[in-house]
mmCIF file of C-alpha atoms in Angstrom:
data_model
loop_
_atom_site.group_PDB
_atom_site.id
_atom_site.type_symbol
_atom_site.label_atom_id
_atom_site.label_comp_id
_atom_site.label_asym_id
_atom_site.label_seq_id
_atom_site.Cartn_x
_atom_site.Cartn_y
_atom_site.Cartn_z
ATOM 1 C CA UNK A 108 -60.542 -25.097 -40.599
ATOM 2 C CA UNK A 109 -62.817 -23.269 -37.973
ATOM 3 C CA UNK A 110 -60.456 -21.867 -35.315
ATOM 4 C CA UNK A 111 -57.278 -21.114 -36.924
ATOM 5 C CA UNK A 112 -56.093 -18.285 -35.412
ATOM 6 C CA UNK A 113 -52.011 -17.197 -34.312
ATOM 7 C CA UNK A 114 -50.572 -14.657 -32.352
ATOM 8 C CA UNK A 115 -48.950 -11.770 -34.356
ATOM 9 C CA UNK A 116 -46.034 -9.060 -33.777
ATOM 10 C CA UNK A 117 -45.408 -5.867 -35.830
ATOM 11 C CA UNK A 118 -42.635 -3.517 -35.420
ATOM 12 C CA UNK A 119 -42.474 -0.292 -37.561
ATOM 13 C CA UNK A 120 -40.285 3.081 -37.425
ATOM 14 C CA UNK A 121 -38.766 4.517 -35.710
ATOM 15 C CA UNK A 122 -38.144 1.219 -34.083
ATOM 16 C CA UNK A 123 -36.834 -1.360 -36.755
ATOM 17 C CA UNK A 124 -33.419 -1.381 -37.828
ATOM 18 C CA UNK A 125 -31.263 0.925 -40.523
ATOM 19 C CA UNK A 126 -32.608 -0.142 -43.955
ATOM 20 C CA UNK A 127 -35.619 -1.819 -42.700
ATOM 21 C CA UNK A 128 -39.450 -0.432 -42.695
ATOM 22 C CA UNK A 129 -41.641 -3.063 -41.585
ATOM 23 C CA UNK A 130 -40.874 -6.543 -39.220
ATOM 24 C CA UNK A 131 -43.821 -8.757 -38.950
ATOM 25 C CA UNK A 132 -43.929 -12.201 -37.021
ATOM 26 C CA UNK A 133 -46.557 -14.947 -36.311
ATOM 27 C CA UNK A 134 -47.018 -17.598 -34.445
ATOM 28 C CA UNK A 135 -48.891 -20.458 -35.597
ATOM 29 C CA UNK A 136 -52.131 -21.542 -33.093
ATOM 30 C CA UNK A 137 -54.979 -23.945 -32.719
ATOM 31 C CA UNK A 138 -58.191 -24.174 -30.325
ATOM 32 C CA UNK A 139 -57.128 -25.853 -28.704
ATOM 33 C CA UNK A 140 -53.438 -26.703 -29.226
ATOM 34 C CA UNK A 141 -53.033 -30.096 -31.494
ATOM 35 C CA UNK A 142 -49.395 -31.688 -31.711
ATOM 36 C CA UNK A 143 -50.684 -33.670 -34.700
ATOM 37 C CA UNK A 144 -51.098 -30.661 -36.626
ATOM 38 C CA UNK A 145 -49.416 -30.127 -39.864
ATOM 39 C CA UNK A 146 -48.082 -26.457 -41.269
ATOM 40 C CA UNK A 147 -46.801 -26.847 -45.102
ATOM 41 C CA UNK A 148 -45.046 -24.409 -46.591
ATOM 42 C CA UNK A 149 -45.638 -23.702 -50.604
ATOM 43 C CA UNK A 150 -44.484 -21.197 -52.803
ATOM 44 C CA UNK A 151 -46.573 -20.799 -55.947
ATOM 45 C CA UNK A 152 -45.329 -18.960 -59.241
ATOM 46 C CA UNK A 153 -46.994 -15.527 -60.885
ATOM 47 C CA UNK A 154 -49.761 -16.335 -63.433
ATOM 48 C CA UNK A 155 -51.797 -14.361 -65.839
ATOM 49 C CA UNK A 156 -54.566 -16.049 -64.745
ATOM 50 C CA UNK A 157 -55.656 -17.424 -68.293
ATOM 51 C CA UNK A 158 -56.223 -20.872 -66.331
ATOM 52 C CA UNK A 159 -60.041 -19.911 -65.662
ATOM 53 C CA UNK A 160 -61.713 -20.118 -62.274
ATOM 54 C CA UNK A 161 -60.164 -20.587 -59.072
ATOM 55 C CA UNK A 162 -61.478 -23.583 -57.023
ATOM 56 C CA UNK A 163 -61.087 -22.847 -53.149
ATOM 57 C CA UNK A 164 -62.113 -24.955 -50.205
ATOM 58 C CA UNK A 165 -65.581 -23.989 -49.800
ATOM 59 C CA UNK A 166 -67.090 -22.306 -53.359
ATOM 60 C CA UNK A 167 -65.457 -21.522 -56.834
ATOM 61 C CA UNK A 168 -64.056 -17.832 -57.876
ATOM 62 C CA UNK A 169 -63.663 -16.441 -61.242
ATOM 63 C CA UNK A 170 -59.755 -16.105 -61.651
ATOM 64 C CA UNK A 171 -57.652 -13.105 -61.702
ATOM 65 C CA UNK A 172 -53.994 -12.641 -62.799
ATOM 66 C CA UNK A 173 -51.868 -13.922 -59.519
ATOM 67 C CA UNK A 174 -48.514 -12.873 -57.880
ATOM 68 C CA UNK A 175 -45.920 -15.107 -56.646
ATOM 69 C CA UNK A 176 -46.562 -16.087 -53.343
ATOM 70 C CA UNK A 177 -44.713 -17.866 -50.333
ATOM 71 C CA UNK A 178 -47.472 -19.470 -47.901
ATOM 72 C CA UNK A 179 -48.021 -21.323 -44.564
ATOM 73 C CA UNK A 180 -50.465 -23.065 -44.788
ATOM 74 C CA UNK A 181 -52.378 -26.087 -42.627
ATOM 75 C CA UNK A 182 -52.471 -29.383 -44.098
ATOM 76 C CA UNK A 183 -54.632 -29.687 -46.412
ATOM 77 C CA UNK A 184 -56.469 -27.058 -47.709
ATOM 78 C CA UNK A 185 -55.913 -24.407 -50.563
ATOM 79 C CA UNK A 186 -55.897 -21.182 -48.647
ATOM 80 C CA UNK A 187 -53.491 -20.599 -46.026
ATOM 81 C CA UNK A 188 -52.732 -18.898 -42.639
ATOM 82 C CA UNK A 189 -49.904 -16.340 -42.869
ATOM 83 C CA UNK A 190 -47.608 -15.711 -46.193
ATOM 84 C CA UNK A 191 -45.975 -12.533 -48.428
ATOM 85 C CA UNK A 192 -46.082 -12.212 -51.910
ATOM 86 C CA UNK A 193 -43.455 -11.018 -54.527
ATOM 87 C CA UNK A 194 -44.687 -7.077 -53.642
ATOM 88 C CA UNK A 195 -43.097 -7.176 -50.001
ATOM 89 C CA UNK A 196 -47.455 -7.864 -48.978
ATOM 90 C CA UNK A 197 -47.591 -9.789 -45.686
ATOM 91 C CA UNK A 198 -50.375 -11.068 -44.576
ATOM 92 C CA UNK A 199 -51.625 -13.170 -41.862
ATOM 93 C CA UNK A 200 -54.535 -14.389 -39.871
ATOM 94 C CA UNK A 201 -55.000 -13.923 -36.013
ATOM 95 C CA UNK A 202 -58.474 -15.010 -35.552
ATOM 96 C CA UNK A 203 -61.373 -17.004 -37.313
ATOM 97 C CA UNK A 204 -64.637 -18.055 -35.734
ATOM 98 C CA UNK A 205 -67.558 -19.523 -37.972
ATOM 99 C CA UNK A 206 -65.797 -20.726 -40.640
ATOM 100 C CA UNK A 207 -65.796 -22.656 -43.497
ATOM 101 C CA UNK A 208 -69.155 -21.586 -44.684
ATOM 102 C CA UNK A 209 -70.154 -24.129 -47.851
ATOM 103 C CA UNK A 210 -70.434 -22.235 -50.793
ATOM 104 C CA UNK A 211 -68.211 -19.288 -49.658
ATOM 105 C CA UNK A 212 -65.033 -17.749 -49.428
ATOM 106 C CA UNK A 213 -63.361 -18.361 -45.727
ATOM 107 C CA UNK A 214 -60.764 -16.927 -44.084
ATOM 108 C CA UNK A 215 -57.665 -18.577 -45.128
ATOM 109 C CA UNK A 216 -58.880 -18.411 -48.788
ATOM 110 C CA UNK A 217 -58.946 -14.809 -48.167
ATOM 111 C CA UNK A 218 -55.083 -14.890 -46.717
ATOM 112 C CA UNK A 219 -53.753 -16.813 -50.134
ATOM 113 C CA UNK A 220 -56.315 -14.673 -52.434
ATOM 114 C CA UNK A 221 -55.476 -11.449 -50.795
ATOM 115 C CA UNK A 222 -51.765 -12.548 -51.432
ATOM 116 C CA UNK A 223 -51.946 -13.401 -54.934
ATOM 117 C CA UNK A 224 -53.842 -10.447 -55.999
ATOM 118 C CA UNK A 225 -52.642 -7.190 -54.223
ATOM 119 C CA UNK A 226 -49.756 -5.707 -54.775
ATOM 120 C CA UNK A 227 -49.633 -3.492 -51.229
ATOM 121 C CA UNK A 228 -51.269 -3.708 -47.871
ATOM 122 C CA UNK A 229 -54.293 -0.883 -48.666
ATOM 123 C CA UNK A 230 -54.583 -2.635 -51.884
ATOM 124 C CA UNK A 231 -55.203 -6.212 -49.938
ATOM 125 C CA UNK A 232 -57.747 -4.395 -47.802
ATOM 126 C CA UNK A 233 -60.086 -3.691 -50.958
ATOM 127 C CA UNK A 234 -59.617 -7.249 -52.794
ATOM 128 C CA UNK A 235 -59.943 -9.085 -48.985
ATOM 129 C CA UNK A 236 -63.403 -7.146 -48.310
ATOM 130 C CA UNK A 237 -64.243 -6.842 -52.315
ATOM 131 C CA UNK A 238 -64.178 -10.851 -52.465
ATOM 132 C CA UNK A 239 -65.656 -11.274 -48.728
ATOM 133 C CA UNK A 240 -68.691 -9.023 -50.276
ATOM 134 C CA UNK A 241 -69.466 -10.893 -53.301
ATOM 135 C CA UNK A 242 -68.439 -14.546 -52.294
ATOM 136 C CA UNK A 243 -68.099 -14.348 -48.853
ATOM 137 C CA UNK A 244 -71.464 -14.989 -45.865
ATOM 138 C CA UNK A 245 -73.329 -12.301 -46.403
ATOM 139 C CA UNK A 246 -75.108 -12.392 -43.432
ATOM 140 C CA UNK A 247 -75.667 -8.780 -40.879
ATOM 141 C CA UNK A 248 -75.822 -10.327 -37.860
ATOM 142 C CA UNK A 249 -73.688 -10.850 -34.072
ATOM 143 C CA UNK A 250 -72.862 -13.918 -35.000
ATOM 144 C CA UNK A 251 -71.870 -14.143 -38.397
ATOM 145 C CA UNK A 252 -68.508 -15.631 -39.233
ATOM 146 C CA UNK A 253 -65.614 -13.606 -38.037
ATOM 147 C CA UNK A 254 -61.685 -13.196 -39.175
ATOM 148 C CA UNK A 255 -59.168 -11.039 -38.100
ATOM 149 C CA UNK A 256 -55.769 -10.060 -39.982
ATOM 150 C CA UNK A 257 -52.386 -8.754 -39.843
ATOM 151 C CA UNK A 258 -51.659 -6.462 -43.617
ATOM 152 C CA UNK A 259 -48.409 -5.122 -43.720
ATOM 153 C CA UNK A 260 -45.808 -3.749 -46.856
ATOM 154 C CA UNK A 261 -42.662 -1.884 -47.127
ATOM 155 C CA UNK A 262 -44.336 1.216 -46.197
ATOM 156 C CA UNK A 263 -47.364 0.629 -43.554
ATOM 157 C CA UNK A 264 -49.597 -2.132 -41.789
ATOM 158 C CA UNK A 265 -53.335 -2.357 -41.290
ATOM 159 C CA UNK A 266 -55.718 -4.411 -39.465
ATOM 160 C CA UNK A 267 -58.422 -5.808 -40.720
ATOM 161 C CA UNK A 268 -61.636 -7.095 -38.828
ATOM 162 C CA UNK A 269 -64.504 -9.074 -41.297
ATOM 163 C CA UNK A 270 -67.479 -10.360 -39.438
ATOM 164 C CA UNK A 271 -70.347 -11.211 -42.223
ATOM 165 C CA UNK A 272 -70.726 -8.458 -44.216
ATOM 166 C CA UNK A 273 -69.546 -6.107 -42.071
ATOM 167 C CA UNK A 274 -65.953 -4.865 -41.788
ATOM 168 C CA UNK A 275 -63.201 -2.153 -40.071
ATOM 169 C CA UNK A 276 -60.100 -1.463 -40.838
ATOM 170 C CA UNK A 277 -57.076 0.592 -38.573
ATOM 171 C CA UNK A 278 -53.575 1.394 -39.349
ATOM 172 C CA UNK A 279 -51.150 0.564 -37.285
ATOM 173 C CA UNK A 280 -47.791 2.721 -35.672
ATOM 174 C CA UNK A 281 -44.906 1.584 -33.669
ATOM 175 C CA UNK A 282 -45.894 -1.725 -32.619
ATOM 176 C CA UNK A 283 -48.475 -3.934 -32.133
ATOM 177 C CA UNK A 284 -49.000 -7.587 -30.197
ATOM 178 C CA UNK A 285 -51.898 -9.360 -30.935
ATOM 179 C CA UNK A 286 -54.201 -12.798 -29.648
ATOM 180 C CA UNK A 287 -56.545 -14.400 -30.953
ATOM 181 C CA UNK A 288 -59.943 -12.323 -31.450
ATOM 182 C CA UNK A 289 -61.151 -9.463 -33.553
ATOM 183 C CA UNK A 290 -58.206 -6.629 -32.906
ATOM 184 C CA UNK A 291 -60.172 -3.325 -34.712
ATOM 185 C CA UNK A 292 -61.281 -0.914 -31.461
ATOM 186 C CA UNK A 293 -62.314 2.627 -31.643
ATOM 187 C CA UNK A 294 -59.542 3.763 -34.255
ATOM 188 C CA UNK A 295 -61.730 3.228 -37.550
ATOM 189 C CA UNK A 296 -59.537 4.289 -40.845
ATOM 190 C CA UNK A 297 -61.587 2.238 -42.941
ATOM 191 C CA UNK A 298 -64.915 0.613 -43.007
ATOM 192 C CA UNK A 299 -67.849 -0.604 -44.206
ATOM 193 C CA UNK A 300 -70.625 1.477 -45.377
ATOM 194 C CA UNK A 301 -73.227 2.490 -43.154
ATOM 195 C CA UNK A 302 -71.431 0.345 -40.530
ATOM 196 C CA UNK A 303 -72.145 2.310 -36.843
ATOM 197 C CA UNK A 304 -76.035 2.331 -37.716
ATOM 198 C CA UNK A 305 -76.093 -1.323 -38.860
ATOM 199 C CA UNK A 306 -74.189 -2.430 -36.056
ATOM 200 C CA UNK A 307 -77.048 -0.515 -34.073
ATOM 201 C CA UNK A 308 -79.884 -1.988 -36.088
ATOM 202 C CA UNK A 309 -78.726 -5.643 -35.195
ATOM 203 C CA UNK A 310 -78.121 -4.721 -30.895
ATOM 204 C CA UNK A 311 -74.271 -4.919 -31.187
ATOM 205 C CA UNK A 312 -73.951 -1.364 -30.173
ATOM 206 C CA UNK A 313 -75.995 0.994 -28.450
ATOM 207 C CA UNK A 314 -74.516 4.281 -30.019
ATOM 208 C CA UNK A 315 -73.200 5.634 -26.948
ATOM 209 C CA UNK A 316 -69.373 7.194 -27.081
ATOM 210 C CA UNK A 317 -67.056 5.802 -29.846
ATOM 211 C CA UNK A 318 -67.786 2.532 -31.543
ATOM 212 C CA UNK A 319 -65.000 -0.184 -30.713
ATOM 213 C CA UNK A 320 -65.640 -2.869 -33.445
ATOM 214 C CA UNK A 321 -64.062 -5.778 -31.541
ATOM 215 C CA UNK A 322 -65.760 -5.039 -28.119
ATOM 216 C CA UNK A 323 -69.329 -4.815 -30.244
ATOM 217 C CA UNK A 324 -68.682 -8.690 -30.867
ATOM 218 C CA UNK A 325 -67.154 -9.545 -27.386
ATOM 219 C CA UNK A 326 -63.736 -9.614 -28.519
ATOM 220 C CA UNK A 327 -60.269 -8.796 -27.199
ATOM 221 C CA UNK A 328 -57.225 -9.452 -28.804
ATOM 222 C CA UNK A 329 -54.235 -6.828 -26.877
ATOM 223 C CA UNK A 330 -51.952 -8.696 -25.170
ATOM 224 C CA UNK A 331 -48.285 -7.746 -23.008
ATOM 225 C CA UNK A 332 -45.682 -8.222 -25.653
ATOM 226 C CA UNK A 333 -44.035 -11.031 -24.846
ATOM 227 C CA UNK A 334 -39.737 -10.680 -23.815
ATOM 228 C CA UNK A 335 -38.395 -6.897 -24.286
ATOM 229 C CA UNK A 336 -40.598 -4.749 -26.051
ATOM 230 C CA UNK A 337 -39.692 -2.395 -28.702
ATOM 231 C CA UNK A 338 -38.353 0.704 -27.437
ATOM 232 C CA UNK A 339 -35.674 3.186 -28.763
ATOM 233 C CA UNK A 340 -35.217 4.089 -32.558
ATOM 234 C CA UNK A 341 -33.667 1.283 -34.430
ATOM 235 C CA UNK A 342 -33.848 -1.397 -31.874
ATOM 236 C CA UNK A 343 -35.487 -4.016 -32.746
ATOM 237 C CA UNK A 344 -33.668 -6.460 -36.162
ATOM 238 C CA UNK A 345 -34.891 -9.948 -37.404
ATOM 239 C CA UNK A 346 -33.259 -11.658 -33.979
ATOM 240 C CA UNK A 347 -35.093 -9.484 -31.736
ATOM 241 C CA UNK A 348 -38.434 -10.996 -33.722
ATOM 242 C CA UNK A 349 -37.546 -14.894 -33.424
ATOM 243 C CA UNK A 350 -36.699 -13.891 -29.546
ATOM 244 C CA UNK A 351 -40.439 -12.760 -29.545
ATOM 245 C CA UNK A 352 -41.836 -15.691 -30.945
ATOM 246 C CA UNK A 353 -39.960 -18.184 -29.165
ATOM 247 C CA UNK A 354 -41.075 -16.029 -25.933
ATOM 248 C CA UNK A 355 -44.521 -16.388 -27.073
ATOM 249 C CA UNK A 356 -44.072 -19.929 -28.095
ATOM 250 C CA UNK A 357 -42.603 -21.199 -24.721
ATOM 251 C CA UNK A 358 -45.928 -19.403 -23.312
ATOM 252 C CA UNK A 359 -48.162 -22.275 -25.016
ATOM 253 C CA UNK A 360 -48.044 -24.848 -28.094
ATOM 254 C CA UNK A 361 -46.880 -22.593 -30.820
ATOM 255 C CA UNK A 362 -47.419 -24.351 -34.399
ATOM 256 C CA UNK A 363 -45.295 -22.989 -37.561
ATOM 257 C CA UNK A 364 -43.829 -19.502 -37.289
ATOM 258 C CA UNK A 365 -43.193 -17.218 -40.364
ATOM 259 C CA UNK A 366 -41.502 -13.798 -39.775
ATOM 260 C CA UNK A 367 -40.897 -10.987 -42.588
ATOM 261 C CA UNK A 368 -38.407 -7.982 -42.938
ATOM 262 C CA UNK A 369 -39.699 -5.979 -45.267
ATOM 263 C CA UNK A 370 -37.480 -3.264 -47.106
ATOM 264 C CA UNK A 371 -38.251 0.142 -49.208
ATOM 265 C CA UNK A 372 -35.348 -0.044 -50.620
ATOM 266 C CA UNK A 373 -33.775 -3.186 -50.802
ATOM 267 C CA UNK A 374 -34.246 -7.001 -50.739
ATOM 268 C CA UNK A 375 -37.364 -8.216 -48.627
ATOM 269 C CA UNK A 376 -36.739 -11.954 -46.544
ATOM 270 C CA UNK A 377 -38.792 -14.106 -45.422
ATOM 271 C CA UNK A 378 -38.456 -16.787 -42.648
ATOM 272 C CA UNK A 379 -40.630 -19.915 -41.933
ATOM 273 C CA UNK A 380 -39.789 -22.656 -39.531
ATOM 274 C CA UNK A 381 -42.334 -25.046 -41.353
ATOM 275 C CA UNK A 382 -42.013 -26.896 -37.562
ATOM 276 C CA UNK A 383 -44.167 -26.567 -34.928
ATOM 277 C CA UNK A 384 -42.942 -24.909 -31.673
ATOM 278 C CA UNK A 385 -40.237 -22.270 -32.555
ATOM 279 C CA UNK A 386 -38.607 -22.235 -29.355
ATOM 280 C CA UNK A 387 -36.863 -25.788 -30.985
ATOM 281 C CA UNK A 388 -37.201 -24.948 -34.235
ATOM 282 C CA UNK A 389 -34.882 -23.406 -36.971
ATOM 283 C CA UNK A 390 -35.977 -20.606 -39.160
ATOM 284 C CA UNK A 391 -35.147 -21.114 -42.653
ATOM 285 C CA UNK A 392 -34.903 -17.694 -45.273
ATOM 286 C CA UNK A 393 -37.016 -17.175 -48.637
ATOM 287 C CA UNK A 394 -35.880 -14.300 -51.228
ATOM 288 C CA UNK A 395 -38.299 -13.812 -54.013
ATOM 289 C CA UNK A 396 -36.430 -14.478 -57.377
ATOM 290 C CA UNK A 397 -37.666 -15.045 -60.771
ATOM 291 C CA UNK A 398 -36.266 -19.253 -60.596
ATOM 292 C CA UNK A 399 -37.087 -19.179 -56.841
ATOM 293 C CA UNK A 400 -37.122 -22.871 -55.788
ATOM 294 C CA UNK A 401 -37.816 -24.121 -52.182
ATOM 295 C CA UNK A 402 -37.756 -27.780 -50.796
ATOM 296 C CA UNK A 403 -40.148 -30.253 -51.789
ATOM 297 C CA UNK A 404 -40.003 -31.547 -47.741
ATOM 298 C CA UNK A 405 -41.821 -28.658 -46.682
ATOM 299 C CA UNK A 406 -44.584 -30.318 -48.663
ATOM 300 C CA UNK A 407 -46.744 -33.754 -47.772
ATOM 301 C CA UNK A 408 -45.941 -36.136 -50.216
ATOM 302 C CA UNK A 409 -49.110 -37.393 -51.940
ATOM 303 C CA UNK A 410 -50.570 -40.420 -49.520
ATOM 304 C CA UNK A 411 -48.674 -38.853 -46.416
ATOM 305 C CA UNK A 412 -50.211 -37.153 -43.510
ATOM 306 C CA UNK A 413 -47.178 -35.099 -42.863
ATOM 307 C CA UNK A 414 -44.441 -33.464 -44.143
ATOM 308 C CA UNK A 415 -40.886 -35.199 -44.195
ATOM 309 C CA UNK A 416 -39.435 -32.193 -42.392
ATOM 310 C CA UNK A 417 -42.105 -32.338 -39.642
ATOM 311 C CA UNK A 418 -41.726 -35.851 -39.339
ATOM 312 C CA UNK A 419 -38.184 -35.764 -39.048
ATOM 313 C CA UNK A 420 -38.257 -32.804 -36.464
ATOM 314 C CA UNK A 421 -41.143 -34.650 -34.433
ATOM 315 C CA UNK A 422 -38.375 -37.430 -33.649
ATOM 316 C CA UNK A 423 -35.946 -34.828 -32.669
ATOM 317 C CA UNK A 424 -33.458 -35.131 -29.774
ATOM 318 C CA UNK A 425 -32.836 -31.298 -29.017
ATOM 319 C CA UNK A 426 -30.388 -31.909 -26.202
ATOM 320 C CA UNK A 427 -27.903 -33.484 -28.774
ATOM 321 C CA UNK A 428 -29.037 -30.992 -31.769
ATOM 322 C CA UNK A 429 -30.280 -27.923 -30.631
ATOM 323 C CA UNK A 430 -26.822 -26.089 -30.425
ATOM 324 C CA UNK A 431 -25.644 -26.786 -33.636
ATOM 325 C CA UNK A 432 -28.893 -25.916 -35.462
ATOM 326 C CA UNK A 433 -29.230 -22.577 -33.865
ATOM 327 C CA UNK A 434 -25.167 -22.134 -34.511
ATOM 328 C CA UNK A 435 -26.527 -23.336 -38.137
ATOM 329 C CA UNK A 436 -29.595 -20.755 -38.109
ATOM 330 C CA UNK A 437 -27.459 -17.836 -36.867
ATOM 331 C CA UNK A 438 -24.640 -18.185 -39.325
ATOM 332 C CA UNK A 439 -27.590 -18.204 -42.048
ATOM 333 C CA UNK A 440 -28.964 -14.714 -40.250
ATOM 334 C CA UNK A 441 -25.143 -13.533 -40.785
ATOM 335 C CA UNK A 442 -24.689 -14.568 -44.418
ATOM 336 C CA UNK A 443 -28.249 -13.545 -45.394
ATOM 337 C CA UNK A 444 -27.541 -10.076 -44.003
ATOM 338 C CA UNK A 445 -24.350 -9.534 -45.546
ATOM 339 C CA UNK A 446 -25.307 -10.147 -48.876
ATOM 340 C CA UNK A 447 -28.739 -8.040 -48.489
ATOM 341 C CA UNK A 448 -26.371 -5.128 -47.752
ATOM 342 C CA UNK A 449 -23.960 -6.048 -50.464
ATOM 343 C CA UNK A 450 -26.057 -6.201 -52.752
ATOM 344 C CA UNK A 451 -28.969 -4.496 -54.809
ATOM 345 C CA UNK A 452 -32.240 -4.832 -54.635
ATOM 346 C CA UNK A 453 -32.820 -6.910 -57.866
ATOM 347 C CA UNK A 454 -33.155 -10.293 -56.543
ATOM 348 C CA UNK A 455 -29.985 -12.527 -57.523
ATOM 349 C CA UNK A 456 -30.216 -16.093 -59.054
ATOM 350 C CA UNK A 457 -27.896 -17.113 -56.145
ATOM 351 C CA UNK A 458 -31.235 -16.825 -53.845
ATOM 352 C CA UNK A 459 -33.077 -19.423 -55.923
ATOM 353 C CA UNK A 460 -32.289 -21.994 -53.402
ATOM 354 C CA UNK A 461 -31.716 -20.460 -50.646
ATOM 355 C CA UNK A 462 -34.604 -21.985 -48.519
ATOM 356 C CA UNK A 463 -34.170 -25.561 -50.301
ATOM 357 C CA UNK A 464 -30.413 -25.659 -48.990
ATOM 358 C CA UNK A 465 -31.604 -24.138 -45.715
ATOM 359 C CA UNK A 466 -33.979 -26.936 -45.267
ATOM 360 C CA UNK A 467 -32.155 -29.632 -46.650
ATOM 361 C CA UNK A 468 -29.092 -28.777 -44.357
ATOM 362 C CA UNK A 469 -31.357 -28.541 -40.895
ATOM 363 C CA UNK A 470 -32.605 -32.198 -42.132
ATOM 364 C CA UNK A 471 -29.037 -33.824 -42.207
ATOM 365 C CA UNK A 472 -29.200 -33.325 -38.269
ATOM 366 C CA UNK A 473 -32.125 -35.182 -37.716
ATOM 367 C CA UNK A 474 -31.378 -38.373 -39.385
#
């Protein structure tokens, strides 16, 4: 698990679309890049967490009443890299360093935990650092584990930087592209107590001018955003996202991509590729819905080292498929959109499927 770490895009007013608050995209990564690696995708039902403890990679949690929750996640392990929940929470991680820790909460536990038991983005901020404080390393030092995330909802998005026991916090406006590597500078909305003389008492800052939290660790994680940045109110839709992460993708070996439209006021979608490089790959829709269902090939089979959707798509010929699957994946954009705007925002039992067909109708090309 130590290194997994993406490349992340947010978009918020007055750039997104009409009807739209919040667009949030990742991009899959590994130190360094693996083509054997596996991204699942699982969706896991709401629970009143009467089951008892909570048994995550590293350490055991007491358990807590859970939201539904749509995740990435590597092959393999409990937690997971980037995912929403049934609240319109996104949340994903750009950076890890240091972890798994035996005997403590790591980063992508955080990601699925975080998911399951907020129900907005300032809300995921106190369970993330709540849990990281009594389960996670405790230790005050330079080189303590580190994570960084992406927290966004209908209404606003965060950062959040975690090294040991320390942590900051910054909102975000108009948009933001991210690298790998702690992302919190000198904007500090939120942080841990104490945190400018601590960071003093252990030499990773020598109190002169502002504090910047990432460049106290040696950490950078601004980049150019890749394509055509956002610019002009209203701009920049679900399409303009994928563009981004296919730009970003062609840039490097891009794993599974996942990319969220969140909505104040109406239906919230979600879009995973559960494929590894999303310049050819096809993104496929989730809507939460009380009999949600999504595709049991986005899942490895129990003896299997991959999926049967990655496997498939590893043997792909794009020259012979690639038209028709983005023709396929931008008549789903179309229909997806229409009935969003049709429609109210209570979700419909005509979205219970909607990924599972999605999937199921990208495999027929590959065999």
């Amino acid at each position: 698990m130590s290194g997994i770490c993406g490349e992340a895009f947010v978009v918020l007013a007055p750039f997104v679309e009409s009807g739209k608050t919040v667009i949030y995209g990742r991009n899959g990564l590994r130190e360094p890049a693996d083509d054997s690696a596996v991204s699942e995708v699982h969706h896991y039902p709401a629970s009143d967490g009467s089951s008892g403890s909570v048994k995550c990679d590293s350490t055991e949690i007491d358990g807590a009443a859970t939201f539904s929750v749509i995740l990435a996640k590597p092959a393999g392990i409990w937690g997971a890299e980037s995912g929403s929940n049934e609240k319109g929470v996104c949340l994903g991680l750009t950076f890890s360093e240091g972890h798994p820790v035996e005997g403590k909460v790591n980063a992508t536990d955080l990601v699925r935990l975080g998911l399951e038991r907020a129900a907005s983005a300032a809300e995921t901020i106190d369970v993330l650092t709540s849990l990281n404080g009594q389960h996670g390393p405790a230790e005050e030092s330079k080189d303590a584990p580190k994570a960084a995330f992406v927290i966004c909802d209908p209404n606003e998005a965060w950062l959040l930087n975690i090294v040991g026991s320390f942590w900051a916090a910054q909102k975000i406006s108009g948009s933001l592209a991210l690298k790998p590597g702690l992302s919190v500078g000198t904007q500090l909305d939120r942080c841990s107590d104490d945190l400018q003389s601590k960071l003093q008492a252990i030499g990773a800052w020598d109190g002169a001018g502002e504090l910047n939290f990432a460049q106290a660790f040696g950490s950078d994680s601004s980049r150019a955003w890749p394509g055509s940045e956002p610019s002009g109110e209203g701009s920049f839709g679900l399409v303009q996202m994928f563009e981004t992460l296919r730009a970003a993708g062609a840039e490097q070996n891009s794993l599974s991509s996942h990319v969220s439209v969140l909505s104040d006021s109406g239906l919230s979608c979600h879009w995973f590729t559960a494929t590894p490089n999303p310049v050819e790959s096809v993104y496929k829709p989730f809507i939460f819905t009380p009999g949600v269902k999504i595709s049991p090939l986005t899942k490895i089979p129990s003896g299997e080292s991959q999926t049967l959707l990655h496997k498939l798509h590893s043997n792909r010929k794009w020259e012979n498929v690639g038209d028709l699957l983005t023709s396929l994946e931008r008549t789903c954009v179309d229909e997806v959109n229409r009935f969003i705007s049709e429609h109210s925002s209570e979700p419909n039992q005509e979205l219970d499927e909607l990924m599972k067909d999605c999937v199921e109708a990208e495999v027929k090309f590959y065999r």
